[in-house]
Structure formats: C-alpha cells, structure tokens
Short mmCIF file of C-alpha atoms and ligand atoms in Angstrom, two decimals:
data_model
loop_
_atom_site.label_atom_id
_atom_site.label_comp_id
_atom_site.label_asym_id
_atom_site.label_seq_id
_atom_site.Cartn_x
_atom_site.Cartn_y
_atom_site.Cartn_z
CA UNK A 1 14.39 -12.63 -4.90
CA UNK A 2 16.57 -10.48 -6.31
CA UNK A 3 16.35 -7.08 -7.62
CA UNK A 4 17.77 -4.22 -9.77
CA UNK A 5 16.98 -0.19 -9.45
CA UNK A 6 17.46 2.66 -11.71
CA UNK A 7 16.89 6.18 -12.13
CA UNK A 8 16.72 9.30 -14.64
CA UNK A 9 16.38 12.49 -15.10
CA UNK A 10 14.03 14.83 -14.99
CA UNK A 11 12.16 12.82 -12.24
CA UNK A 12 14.88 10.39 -10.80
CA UNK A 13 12.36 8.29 -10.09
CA UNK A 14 12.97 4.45 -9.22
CA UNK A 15 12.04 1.88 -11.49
CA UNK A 16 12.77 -1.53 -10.45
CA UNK A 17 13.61 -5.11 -11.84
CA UNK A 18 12.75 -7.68 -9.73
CA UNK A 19 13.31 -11.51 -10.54
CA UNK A 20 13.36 -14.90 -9.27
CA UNK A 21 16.78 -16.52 -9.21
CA UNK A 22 15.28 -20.18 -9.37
CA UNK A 23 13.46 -19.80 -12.55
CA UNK A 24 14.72 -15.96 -14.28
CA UNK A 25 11.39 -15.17 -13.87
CA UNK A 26 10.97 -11.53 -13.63
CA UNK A 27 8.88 -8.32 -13.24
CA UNK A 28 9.12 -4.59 -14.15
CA UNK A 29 7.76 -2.39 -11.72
CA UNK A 30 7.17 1.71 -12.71
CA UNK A 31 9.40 2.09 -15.54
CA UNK A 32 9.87 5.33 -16.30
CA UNK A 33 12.49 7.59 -17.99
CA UNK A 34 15.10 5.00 -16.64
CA UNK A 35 13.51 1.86 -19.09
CA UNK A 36 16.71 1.41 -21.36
CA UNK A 37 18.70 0.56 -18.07
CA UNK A 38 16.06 -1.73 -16.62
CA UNK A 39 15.70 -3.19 -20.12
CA UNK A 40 19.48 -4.15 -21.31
CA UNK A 41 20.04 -5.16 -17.81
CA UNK A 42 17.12 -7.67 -17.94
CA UNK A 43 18.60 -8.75 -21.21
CA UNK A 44 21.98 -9.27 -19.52
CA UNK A 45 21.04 -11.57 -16.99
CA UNK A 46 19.07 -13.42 -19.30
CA UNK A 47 15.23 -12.92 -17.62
CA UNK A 48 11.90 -13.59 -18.39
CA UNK A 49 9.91 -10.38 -17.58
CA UNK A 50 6.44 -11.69 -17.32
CA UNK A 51 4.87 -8.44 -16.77
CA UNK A 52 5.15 -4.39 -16.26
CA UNK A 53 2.82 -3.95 -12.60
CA UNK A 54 2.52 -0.26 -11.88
CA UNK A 55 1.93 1.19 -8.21
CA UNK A 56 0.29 4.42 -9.56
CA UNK A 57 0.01 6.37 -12.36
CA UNK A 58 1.59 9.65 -11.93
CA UNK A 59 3.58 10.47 -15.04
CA UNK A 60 7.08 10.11 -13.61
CA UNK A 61 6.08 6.07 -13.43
CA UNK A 62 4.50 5.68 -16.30
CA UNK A 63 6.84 7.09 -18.60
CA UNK A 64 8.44 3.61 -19.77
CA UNK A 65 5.75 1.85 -20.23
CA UNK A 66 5.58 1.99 -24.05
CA UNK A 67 9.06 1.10 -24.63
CA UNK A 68 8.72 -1.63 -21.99
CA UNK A 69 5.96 -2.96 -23.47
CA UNK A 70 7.33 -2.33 -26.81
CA UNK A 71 10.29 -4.58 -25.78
CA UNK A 72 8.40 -7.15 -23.90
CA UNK A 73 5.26 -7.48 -24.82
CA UNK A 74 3.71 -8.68 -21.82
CA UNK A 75 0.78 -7.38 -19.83
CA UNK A 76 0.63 -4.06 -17.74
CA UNK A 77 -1.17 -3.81 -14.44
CA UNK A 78 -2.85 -1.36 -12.82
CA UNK A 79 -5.08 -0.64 -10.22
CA UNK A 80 -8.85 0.59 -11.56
CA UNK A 81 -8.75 4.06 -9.59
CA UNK A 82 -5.88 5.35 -11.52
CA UNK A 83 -6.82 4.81 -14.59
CA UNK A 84 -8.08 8.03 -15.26
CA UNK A 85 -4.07 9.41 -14.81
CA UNK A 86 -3.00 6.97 -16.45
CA UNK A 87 -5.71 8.34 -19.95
CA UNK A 88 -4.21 11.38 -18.37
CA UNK A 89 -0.68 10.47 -18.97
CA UNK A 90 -0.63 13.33 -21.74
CA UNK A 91 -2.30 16.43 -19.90
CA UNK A 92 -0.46 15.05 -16.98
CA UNK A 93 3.01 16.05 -19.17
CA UNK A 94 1.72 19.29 -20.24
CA UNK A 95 1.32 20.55 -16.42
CA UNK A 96 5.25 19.60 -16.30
CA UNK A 97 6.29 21.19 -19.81
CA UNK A 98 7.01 17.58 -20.85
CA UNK A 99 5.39 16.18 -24.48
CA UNK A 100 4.62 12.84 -23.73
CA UNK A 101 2.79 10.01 -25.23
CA UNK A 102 0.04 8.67 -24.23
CA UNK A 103 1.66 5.08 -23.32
CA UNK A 104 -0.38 1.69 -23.84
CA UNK A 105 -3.89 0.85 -22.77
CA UNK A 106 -3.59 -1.20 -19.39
CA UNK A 107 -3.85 -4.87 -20.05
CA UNK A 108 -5.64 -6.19 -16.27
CA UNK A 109 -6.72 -4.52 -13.28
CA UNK A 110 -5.46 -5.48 -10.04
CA UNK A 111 -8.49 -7.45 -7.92
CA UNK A 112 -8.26 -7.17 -4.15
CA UNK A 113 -6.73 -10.10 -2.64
CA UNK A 114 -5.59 -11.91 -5.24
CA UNK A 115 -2.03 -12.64 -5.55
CA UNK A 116 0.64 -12.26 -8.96
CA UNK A 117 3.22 -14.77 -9.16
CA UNK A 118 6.37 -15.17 -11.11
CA UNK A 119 8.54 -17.75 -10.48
CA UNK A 120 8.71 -19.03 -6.53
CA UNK A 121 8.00 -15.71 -5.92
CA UNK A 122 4.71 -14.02 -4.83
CA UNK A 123 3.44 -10.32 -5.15
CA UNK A 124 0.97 -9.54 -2.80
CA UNK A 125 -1.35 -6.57 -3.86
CA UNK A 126 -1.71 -3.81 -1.00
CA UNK A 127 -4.54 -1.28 -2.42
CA UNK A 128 -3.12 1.78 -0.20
CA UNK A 129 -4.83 4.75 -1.57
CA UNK A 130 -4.02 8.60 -0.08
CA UNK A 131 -0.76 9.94 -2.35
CA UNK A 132 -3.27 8.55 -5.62
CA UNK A 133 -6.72 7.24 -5.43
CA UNK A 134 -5.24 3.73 -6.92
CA UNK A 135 -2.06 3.31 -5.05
CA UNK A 136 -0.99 0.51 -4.25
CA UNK A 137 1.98 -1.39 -2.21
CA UNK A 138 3.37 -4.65 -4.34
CA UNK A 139 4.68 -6.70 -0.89
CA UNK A 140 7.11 -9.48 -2.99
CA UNK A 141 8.74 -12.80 -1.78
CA UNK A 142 9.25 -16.60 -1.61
CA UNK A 143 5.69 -18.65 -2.25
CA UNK A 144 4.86 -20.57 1.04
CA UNK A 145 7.01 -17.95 2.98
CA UNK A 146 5.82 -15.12 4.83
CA UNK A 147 8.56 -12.88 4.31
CA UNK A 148 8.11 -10.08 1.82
CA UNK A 149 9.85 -6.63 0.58
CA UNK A 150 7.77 -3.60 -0.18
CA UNK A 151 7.75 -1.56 -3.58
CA UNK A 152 6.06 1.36 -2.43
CA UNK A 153 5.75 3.86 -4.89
CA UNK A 154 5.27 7.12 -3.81
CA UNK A 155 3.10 6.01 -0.51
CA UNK A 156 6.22 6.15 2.00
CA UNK A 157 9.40 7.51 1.45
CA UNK A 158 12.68 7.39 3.77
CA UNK A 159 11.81 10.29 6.33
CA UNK A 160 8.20 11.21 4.41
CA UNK A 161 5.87 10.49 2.99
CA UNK A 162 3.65 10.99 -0.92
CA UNK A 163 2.21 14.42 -1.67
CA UNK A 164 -1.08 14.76 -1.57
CA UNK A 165 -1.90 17.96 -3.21
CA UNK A 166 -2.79 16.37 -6.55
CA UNK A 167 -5.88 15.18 -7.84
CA UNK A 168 -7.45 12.68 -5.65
CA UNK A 169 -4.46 12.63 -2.86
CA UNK A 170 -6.18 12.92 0.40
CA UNK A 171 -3.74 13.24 3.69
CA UNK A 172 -5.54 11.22 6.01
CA UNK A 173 -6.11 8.67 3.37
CA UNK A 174 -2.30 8.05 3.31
CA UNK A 175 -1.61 8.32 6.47
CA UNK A 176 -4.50 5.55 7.42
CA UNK A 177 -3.06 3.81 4.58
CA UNK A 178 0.55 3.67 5.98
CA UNK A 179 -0.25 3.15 9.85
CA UNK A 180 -2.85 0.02 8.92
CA UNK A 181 -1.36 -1.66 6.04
CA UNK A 182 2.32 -0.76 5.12
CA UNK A 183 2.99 -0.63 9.60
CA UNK A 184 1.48 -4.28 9.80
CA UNK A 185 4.75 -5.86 8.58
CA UNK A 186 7.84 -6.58 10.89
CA UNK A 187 10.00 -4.13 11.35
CA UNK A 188 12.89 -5.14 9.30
CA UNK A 189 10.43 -5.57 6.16
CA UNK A 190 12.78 -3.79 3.51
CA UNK A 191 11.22 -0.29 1.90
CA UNK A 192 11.87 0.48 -1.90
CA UNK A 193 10.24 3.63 -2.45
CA UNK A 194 9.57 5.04 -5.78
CA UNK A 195 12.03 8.06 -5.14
CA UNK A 196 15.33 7.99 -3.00
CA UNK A 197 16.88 5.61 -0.49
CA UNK A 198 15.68 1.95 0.76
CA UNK A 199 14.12 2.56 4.45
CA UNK A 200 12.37 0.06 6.81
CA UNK A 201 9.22 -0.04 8.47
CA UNK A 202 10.87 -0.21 12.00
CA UNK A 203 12.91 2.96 10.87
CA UNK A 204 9.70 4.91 9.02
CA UNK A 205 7.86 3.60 12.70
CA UNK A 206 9.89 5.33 15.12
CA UNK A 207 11.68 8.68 13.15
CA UNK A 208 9.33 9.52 10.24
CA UNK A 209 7.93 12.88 11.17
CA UNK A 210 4.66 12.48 9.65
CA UNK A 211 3.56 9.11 11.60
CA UNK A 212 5.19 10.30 14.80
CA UNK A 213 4.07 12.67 17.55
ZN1 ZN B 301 3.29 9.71 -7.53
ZN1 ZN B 302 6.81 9.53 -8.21
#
C-alpha cells in the first residue's frame, strides 16, 4: 500500500490517496479543498480510484467531494450517523463564512463489519463515534495480512485529540472510542490523521495528554 497526502487552505485539512501497487487500484479518502492535487496526482501515476470513503462529514472533508466525484464517478461512502452534516454541508459553510455547495448525495452506507477492498488491499471499517456521531477509523492493508495503517479523521490527532463541542461530539464517546478500538492495534500501527503530522498508537499511548494520567 502506498499512499499520497495533501492539504489546503482555509482548513489544511488532509486528504489522502491511497492505492495498491499490484493492481493501481486506488481510493480517495476526505477530499477536501486539496482535490485538484489528489486528483492530477492520481492521474499521474496512472490509478484506478474505485471510490471516495469519507471518515466524517464535517465540512473541511467534504469539500471535494463534488469535483471528485465529478472526475471519477465512482461511489461515495459514508457512515449513516453523519448524514445529517453531510445534508448539512451548506449551513455547515455558513457558520464558517464559506458559500459552499451542497456536494453529492452519498452513494452506500458503511455496514458494521463488513470489509471494502481495492486491489490486495483491505479497508477495515472502525465505527468510532465521539468527535461526530458517524466517525469512523478506515484501518487499510494487505488481504490475508493482519497489518493495517489508520486514516483517522479527526478522532486522534498527534498529541490530541477531535473536538467535541459540535453537534453530536460527546467527550467520553471519543475517548471510549480511542482507548477500545483505535488502542487495540500494535503499537507501531501508523496514524494519518485528518489534520497535521503522522503519529503512532504506541506514541498517542504513552504522551497524548488526553488518554494519559
Ligand atoms: Zn471533523
Ligand atoms: Zn477536520
């Protein structure tokens, strides 16, 4: 597995690229104001972007979408509970000063234990509600391998964690969300968060200030 990040402004939030070097088999995870990067460089390296799978739907990761799709045509994914930000994408804009449009209707719902696959590779689909009521954790790598990297959205960060003073962000939601699901993985499972640095969960396990002390 291989993968690509990007950012813009206003939100410098990461979107990612993330392919299979086998088959060019890719995915698009949260594009957002960053899309025209994520795009030509999926162009360049010739891939096959089977689909655009969101971990949430604040704004700042949903703002790509219609060009993505636009460009792609494939299927967006998104878990149930945050569909109503996601039909919220516009009043969601207005609260930042931002005119936005409302992007594309979601294509398929996550279900709970049920895998995505492109290429060899296999996306595992951690629901891990507390920042955002439909969070969730995409936990990628080989098929018939248990080794996997995390695309986190805005559940964990390097040295924090997801606000949780918007609508339906509940503290000890995230935090039971982090210590039971995201803190089951080894400790050198690789961290891409949806804003900042790469972390790991043996770092986040012993210095991040929220899950320590
Ligand atoms: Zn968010
Ligand atoms: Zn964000």
């Amino acid at each position: 597995m291989t993968f690509l990040t990007a950012a813009a402004p206003p939100f410098f939030k990461n979107g990612y690229l993330v392919w299979c070097e086998e088959t060019r088999e890719a995915v698009l995870i949260d594009p957002g104001d960053e899309v025209e990067q994520l795009l030509s460089a999926a162009g360049t390296q010739r891939l096959a972007v089977k689909a655009i799978l969101l971990t949430h739907a604040h704004l700042d990761h949903v703002t790509g979408v219609g060009p993505a799709k636009k460009a792609l045509d494939v299927p967006v994914w998104l878990h149930r509970d945050d569909l109503f930000l996601y039909d919220g994408a516009v009043e969601q804009g207005r609260m930042f000063g931002l005119a936005v449009r409302q992007p594309p209707p979601i294509d398929s719902f996550y279900e709970p234990g049920v895998p995505f696959r492109f290429g060899r590779q296999i996306v595992d689909i951690l629901h891990t509600p507390g920042h955002c009521p439909g969070g969730v954790c995409l936990a990628i790598g080989p098929a018939g391998g248990t080794a996997r990297e995390l695309f986190v959205g805005d559940t964990l960060f390097a040295g924090s964690i997801g606000r949780t003073d918007l609508p339906g962000g509940e503290f000890d939601t995230l935090i039971r969300s982090i210590r039971e699901i995201l803190f089951a993985f080894p400790d050198d499972t690789v961290v891409h968060s949806g804003h900042g640095p790469d972390t790991t969960i043996g770092v986040e396990r012993r210095t991040n200030p929220f899950l320590n002390g």
